[in-house]
Every structure is written in structure tokens, then in C-alpha cells.
XYZ file of C-alpha atoms in Angstrom:
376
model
C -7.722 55.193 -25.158
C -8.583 52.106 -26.770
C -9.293 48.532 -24.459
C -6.687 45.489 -24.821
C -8.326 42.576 -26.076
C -7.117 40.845 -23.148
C -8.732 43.395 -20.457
C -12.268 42.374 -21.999
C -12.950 39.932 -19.409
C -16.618 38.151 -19.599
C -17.551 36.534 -16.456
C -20.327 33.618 -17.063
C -20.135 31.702 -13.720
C -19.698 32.340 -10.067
C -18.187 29.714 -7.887
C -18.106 29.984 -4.384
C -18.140 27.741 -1.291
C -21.148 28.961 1.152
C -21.168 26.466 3.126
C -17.416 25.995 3.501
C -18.135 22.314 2.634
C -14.727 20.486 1.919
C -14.642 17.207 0.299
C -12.349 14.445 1.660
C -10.816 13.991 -1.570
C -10.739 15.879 -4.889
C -10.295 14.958 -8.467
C -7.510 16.065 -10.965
C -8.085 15.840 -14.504
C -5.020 13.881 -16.327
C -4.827 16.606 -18.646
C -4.435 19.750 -16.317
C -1.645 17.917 -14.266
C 0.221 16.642 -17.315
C -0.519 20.576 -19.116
C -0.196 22.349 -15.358
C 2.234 20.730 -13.086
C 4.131 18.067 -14.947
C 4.549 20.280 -18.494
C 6.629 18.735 -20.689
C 6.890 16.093 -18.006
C 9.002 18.205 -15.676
C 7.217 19.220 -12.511
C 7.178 22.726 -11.624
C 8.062 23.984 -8.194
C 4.790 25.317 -7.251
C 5.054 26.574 -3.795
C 2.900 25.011 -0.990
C 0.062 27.969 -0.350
C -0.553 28.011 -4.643
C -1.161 24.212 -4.368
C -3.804 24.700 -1.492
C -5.080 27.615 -4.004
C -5.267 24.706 -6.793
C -6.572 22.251 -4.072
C -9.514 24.789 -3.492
C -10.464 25.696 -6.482
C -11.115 21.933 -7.550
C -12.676 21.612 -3.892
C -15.125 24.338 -4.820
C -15.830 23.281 -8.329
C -16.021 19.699 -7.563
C -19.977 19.248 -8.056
C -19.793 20.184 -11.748
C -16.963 18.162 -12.426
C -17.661 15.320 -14.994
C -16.299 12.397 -17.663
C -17.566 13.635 -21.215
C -17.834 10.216 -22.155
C -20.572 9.953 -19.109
C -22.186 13.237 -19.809
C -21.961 14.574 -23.547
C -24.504 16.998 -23.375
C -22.679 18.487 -20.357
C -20.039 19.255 -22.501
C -22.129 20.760 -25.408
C -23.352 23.056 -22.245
C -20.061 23.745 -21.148
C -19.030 25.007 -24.841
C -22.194 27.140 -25.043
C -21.721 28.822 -22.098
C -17.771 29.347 -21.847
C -16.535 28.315 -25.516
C -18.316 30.656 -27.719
C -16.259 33.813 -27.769
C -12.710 34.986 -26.570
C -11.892 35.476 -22.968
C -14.443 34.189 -20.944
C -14.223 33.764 -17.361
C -15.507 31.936 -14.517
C -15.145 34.225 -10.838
C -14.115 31.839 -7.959
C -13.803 33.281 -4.082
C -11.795 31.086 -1.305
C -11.108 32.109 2.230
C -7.627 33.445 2.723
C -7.533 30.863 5.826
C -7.504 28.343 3.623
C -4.390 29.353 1.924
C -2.623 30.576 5.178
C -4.305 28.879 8.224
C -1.858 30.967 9.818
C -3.308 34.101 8.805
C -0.164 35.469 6.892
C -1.429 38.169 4.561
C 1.861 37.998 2.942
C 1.481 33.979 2.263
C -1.653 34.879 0.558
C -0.823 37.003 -1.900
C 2.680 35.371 -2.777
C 0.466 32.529 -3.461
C -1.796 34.639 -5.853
C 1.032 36.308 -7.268
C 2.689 33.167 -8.628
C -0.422 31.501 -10.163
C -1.335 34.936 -11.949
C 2.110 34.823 -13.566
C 2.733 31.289 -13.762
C 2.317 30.127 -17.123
C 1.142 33.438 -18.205
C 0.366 34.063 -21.697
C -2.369 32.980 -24.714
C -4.077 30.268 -25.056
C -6.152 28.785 -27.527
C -8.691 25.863 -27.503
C -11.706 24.654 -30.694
C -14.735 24.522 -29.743
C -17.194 21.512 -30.801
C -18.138 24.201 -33.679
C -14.644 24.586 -34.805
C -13.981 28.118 -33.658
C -10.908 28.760 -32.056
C -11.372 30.456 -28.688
C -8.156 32.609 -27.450
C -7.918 33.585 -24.072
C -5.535 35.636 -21.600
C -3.670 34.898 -18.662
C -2.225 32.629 -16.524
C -4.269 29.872 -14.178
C -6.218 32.756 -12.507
C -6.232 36.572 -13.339
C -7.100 39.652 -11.573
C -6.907 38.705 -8.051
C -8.958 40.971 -5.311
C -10.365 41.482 -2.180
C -13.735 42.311 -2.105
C -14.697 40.997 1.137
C -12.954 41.141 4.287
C -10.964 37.646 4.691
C -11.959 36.373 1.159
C -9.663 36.480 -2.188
C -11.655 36.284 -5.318
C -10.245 36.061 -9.031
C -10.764 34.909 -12.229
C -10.082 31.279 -14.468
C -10.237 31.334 -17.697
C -12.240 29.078 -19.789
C -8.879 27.321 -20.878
C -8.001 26.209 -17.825
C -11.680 25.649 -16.498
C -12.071 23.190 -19.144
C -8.930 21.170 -17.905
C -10.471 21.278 -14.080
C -14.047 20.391 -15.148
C -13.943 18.304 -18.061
C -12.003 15.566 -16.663
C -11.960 12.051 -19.404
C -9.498 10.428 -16.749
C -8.886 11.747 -13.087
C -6.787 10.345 -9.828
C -7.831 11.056 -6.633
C -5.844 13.550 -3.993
C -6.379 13.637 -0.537
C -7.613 17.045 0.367
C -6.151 17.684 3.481
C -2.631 16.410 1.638
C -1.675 20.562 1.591
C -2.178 20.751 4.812
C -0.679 17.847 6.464
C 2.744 17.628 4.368
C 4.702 20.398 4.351
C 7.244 19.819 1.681
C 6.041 20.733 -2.041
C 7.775 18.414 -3.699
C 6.429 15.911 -1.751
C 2.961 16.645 -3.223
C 3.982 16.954 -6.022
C 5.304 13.321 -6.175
C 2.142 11.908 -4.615
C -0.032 13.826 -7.614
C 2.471 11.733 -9.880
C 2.621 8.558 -7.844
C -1.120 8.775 -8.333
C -1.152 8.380 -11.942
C 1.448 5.372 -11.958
C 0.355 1.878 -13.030
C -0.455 -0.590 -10.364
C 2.696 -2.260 -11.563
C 4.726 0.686 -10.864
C 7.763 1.812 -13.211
C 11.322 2.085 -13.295
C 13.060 5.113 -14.699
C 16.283 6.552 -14.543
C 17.805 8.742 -12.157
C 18.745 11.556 -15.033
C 15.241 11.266 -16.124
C 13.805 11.618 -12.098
C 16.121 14.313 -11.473
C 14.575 16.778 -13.930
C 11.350 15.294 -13.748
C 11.163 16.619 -10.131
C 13.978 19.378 -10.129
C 16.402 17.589 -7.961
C 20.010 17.407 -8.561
C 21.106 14.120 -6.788
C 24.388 12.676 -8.452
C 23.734 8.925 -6.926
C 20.588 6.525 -7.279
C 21.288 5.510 -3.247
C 21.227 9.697 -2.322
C 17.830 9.763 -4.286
C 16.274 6.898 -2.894
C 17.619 7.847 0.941
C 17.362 12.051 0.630
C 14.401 12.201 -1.914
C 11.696 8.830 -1.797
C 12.769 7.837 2.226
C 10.874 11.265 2.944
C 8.385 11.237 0.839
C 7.162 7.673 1.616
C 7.016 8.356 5.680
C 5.173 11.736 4.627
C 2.423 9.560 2.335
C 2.569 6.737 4.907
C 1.215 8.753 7.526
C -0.804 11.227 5.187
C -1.785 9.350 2.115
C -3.892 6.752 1.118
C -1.389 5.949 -1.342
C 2.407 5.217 -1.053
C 5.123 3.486 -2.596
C 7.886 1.189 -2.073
C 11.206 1.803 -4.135
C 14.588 0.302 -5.004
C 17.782 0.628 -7.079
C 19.873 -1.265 -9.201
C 22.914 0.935 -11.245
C 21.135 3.973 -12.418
C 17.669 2.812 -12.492
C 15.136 3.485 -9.664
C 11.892 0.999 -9.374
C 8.866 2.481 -8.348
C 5.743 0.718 -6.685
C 2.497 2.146 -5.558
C 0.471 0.584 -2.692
C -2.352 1.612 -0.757
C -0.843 2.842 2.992
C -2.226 1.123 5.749
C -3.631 4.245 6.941
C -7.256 2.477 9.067
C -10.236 3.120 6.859
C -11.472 6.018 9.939
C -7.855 7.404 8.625
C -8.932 7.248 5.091
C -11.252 10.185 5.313
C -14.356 8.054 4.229
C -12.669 6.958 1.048
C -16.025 4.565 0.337
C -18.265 7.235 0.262
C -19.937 7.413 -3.432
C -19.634 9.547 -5.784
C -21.484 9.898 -9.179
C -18.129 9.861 -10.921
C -17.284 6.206 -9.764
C -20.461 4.521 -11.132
C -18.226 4.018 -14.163
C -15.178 2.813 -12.389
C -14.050 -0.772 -13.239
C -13.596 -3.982 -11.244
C -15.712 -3.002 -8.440
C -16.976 -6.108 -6.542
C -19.931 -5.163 -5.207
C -20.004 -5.008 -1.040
C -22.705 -7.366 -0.355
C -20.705 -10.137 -2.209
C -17.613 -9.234 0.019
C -19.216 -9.543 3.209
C -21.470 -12.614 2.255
C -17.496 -14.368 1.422
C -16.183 -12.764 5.120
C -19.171 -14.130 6.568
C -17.937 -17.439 4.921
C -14.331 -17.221 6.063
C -15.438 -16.403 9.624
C -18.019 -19.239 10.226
C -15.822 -21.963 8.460
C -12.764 -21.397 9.931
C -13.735 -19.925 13.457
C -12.443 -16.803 13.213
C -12.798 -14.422 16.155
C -13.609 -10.982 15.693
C -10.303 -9.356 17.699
C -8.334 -12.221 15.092
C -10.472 -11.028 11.320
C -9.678 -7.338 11.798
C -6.712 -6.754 10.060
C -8.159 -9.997 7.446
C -11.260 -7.630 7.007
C -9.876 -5.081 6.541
C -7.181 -5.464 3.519
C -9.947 -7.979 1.624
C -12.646 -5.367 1.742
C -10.590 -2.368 0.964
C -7.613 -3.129 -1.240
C -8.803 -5.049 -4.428
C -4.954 -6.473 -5.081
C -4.409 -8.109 -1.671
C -8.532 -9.668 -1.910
C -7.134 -11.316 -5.539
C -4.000 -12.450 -3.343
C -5.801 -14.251 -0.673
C -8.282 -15.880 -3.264
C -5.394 -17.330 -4.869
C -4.158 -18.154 -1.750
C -7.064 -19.928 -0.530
C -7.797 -21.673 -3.731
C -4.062 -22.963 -3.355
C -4.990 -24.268 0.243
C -7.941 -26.150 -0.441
C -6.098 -27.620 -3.520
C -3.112 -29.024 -1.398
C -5.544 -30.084 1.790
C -7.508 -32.133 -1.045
C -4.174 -33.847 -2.089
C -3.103 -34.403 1.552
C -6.753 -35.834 1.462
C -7.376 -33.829 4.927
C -10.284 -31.214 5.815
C -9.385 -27.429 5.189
C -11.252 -26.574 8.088
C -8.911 -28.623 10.622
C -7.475 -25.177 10.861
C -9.346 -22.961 12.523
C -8.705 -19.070 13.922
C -5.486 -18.274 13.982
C -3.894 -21.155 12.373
C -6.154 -20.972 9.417
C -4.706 -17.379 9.111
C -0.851 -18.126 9.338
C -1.543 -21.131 6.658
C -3.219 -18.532 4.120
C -0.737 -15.638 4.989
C 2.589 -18.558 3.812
C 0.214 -19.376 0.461
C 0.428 -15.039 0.067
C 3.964 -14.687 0.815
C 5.036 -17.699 -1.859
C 2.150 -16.601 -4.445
C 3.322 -12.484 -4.234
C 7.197 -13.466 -4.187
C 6.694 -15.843 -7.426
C 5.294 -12.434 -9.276
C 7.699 -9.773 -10.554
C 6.909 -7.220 -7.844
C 7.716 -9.542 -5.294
C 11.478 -10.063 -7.172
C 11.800 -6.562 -6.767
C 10.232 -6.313 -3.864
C 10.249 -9.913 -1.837
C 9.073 -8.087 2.066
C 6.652 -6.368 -0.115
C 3.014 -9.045 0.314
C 0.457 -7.889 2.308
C -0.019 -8.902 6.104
C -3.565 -10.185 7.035
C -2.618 -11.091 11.070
């Protein structure tokens, strides 16, 4: 009997976590959410235990992750290796605890069972050469056990290429699968992620069947949709959102929680990915300027904590109180009186009003206007 071309599996890499190492935070490609979860911008209902499946597998592959525009001869490698003939594999093995900390065999394999039919069919990418490489299957194939306690299976080179090659990428708490419950819910905070710092607005027709929801008001959506979600990424995320309505269109904000940076899961530890990231201010410069705020204005260390912490961590609200100081000494110098009359606390409240006016004069603050940043 003659072998389907699709049972002619070639497995060129083995990934698998040893060490059960588990990074804080992983990385998703643009491209695999936009091609995996949001296709045809509609997210898919992908049930909780195959997210932590997709949560793993980046967790485990995360090392050899990388931005071709970094690392072009990474990418030449990758084509050699995975791009040169039809269905090639790479073999991945997670713990089933991981998927069902629970221990439910049954979780498990539902789990499996959807991402091995999910999406299911050919695919077909060009290599650098310009051959066309055709592949089988859905996100992973062929799931097994093969050691007590451990599921291994198979991603295709299609799909690798989406989780490894990653030209843009958000970052997703880890532990997000484990710590919210609700899908959909994780879903949203994998979109939220790849919102503008602006935010957007859409309507509710178009958020309805982006997310599968079937809410005939924008003031049920808002209060039995985004109310949820936000307390679920204010207590879980490092990112959240505030939202409001006017007619049929919904406004959509991101801002980073005010989750304490111990909370944060070491969200400052480096990465060789960032190096390329953009408007970094380097942390000596920030605490040299703290240094300065604290001396000058005689600021006590139970009064600079909350002052510390937003102008080292969150790059909008630093801008914000720069302006805001600037604004300060500019209207001391016409009052012709010394900025540093204030001192501690009262040096605080005065830059916290110049923050409040500066953020409600922009257009998020119209939308917005209880939206600025608190520093005391």
C-alpha cells in the first residue's frame, strides 16, 4: 500500500524543556496571532488548556526566537534546515501538568485534539530559493505519549516559522493562562497588546464578531464584556485598558496596570530581543534625574515611592511629569519665586495639578479626563 504524502513526516529538531525553566513573559510573532488567533481578524474561541499548549510551546522555543532584520543569517539557517523539502517537522514535548495543573487526563487531550484539527489542512510557504514548500496539518500533528506524564507532537515548519521568525512581537505574560480563567479574556489581552498607545475606537458590530460576542447594546458590551476583562488584566496583566462609549462606537485605551514592579514578574530583565527596541532611556540617566528630584525638593523616601516608581517604569507618565515640571519652573520664573520653596509633599501635589491639566488638554484625556497618572 502506497504512503500519503502527508504521512512522510521529517523531523529536523527536538525541543524540549529539561530544566522546566519558564520565562516570565513570552513573545508572539504579529504574524502567527493575526494568521492563528485573529484570522481574518475574527478571534477564534480557542479553549483555555490549547492556549497554555500555545503558551508552552513559545515558552519552550523561546531561546531561538529572533527579528530577521537582527539576524539574517539565522533565517538563511532556518530555511536550510526546515525550508528545503515538503513536510518537515520540528518534535516538541510539554508536561501534561502544564496543560491541566489539575491533572485531568481528559483536559489534556481535548486540548490536543482541538489544535490537531484546528485549522487543519495544506499549507504552503517560498523559501529564500523560491521553492514552494507544502506541508500537512494543523498547528501540531500526531500527538503521543511516550513518557509517562509528558505529551509530545509535532509543528510543522509552517507554523514554526510564524513562532520563531518573529519581524514584530508583543509581549504576554506567561502565567496569564493560568491566572485568568476566561478565554476570551486572553484572547482580548493578546489583542489589547498589539493596540497603539493611542488606543482605537471601533464599532460594536465590528467588536462583536471580532471576539464572537453577540451583545445588542454598546453599554451591555462595555459592562458584560470590557468591565471583566479589565479587573481580570488589572490584577493579572501588566497591561490594561480603560474604555468608553458614545452611540455605537466603543473607545479603547491601553495603559500599563499598576501591578508593583515585584508583581510584574521581573519585566526589566534583558533580553537579546530588546537591544533593538526604541525610546529606551537608559537607567543610569533615570536615576541620576530621581536623584535630582529627591535632593532639590526634599523628598522623603516613604513620599518618592509611588513618584519612582511610574517615572522609571512607564515611559508615557516620565514624558508627563517632564512636561509638567518644565511647566512649573516656567510659571515659578514668572511669579519670579524659587521652585524649590516647595519641598516634599507639596512639591508633589504642585507637579501632580501641572499632570492632571497637561493629560486632560490631550485627546485621551477628552475621552478619558480621570484617566492621568497618580504620582502621590
Amino acid at each position: 500500500m502506497a504512503v500519503s504524502e502527508k504521512d512522510l513526516r521529517l523531523i529536523r529538531k527536538v525541543f524540549e524543556n529539561k530544566k522546566e525553566v519558564i520565562s516570565d513573559r513570552i513573545r508572539l510573532g504579529n504574524q502567527f496571532v493575526d494568521d492563528f488567533i485573529f484570522d481574518d481578524s475574527e478571534a477564534a474561541d480557542i479553549p483555555i488548556n490549547a492556549l497554555r499548549v500555545i503558551f508552552n510551546i513559545i515558552s519552550i522555543i523561546s531561546n531561538e526566537q529572533f527579528r530577521p532584520q537582527d539576524r539574517p543569517k539565522q533565517l538563511s539557517l532556518f530555511d536550510e534546515e526546515f525550508e528545503t523539502e515538503n513536510n518537515i517537522f520540528a518534535s516538541i514535548k510539554i508536561k501534561n501538568s502544564r496543560i491541566s495543573p489539575s491533572g485531568s487526563t481528559k483536559q489534556v487531550i481535548q486540548a490536543y485534539e482541538f489544535l490537531a484539527k484546528f485549522k487543519m489542512g495544506w499549507y504552503k510557504s517560498v523559501n529564500s530559493k523560491g521553492k514552494e514548500i507544502k506541508t500537512f496539518g494543523g498547528l501540531i500533528s500526531t500527538p503521543s505519549y511516550d513518557k509517562r506524564g509528558y505529551t509530545t507532537f509535532l509543528v510543522s515548519s509552517y507554523w514554526l516559522k510564524k513562532l520563531l521568525v518573529i519581524p514584530e512581537y508583543n509581549y504576554v505574560l506567561y502565567n496569564l493562562v493560568y491566572n485568568v480563567r476566561n478565554n476570551k479574556h486572553i484572547i482580548f489581552a493578546i489583542w489589547l497588546s498589539k493596540l497603539p498607545k493611542n488606543g482605537t475606537v471601533l464599532k460594536l458590530s465590528t467588536l462583536n464578531k471580532k471576539f464572537g460576542l453577540n451583545y445588542k447594546t454598546t453599554k451591555d458590551f462595555c459592562f458584560k464584556f470590557l468591565k471583566p476583562v479589565r479587573i481580570s488584566l488589572n490584577t493579572f496583566n501588566t497591561l490594561s485598558f480603560n474604555y468608553t462609549y458614545q452611540k455605537d462606537s466603543i473607545f479603547i485605551i491601553p495603559f500599563l496596570s499598576n501591578l508593583s514592579l515585584k508583581d510584574n514578574l521581573s519585566i526589566n530583565i534583558k533580553n537579546p530581543l530588546d537591544s533593538s527596541e526604541t525610546n529606551a532611556v537608559p537607567a543610569e540617566k533615570i536615576t541620576r534625574r530621581l536623584i535630582y528630584f529627591k535632593k532639590r525638593y526634599g523628598l522623603e523616601e516613604n513620599q518618592i515611592l509611588q513618584f519612582s516608581h511610574q517615572y522609571r517604569n512607564i515611559p508615557q507618565t516620565r514624558e508627563l511629569i517632564e512636561k509638567a515640571f518644565r511647566e512649573f519652573i516656567r510659571i515659578n520664573r514668572l511669579k519670579r519665586i524659587k521652585s524649590t520653596i516647595f519641598q516634599g509633599k507639596k512639591f508633589l501635589y504642585e507637579i501632580q495639578e501641572l499632570i492632571i491639566q497637561i493629560y486632560q488638554s490631550t485627546k485621551m484625556g477628552k475621552l478619558f479626563p480621570n484617566g492621568y497618572p497618580i504620582i502621590v
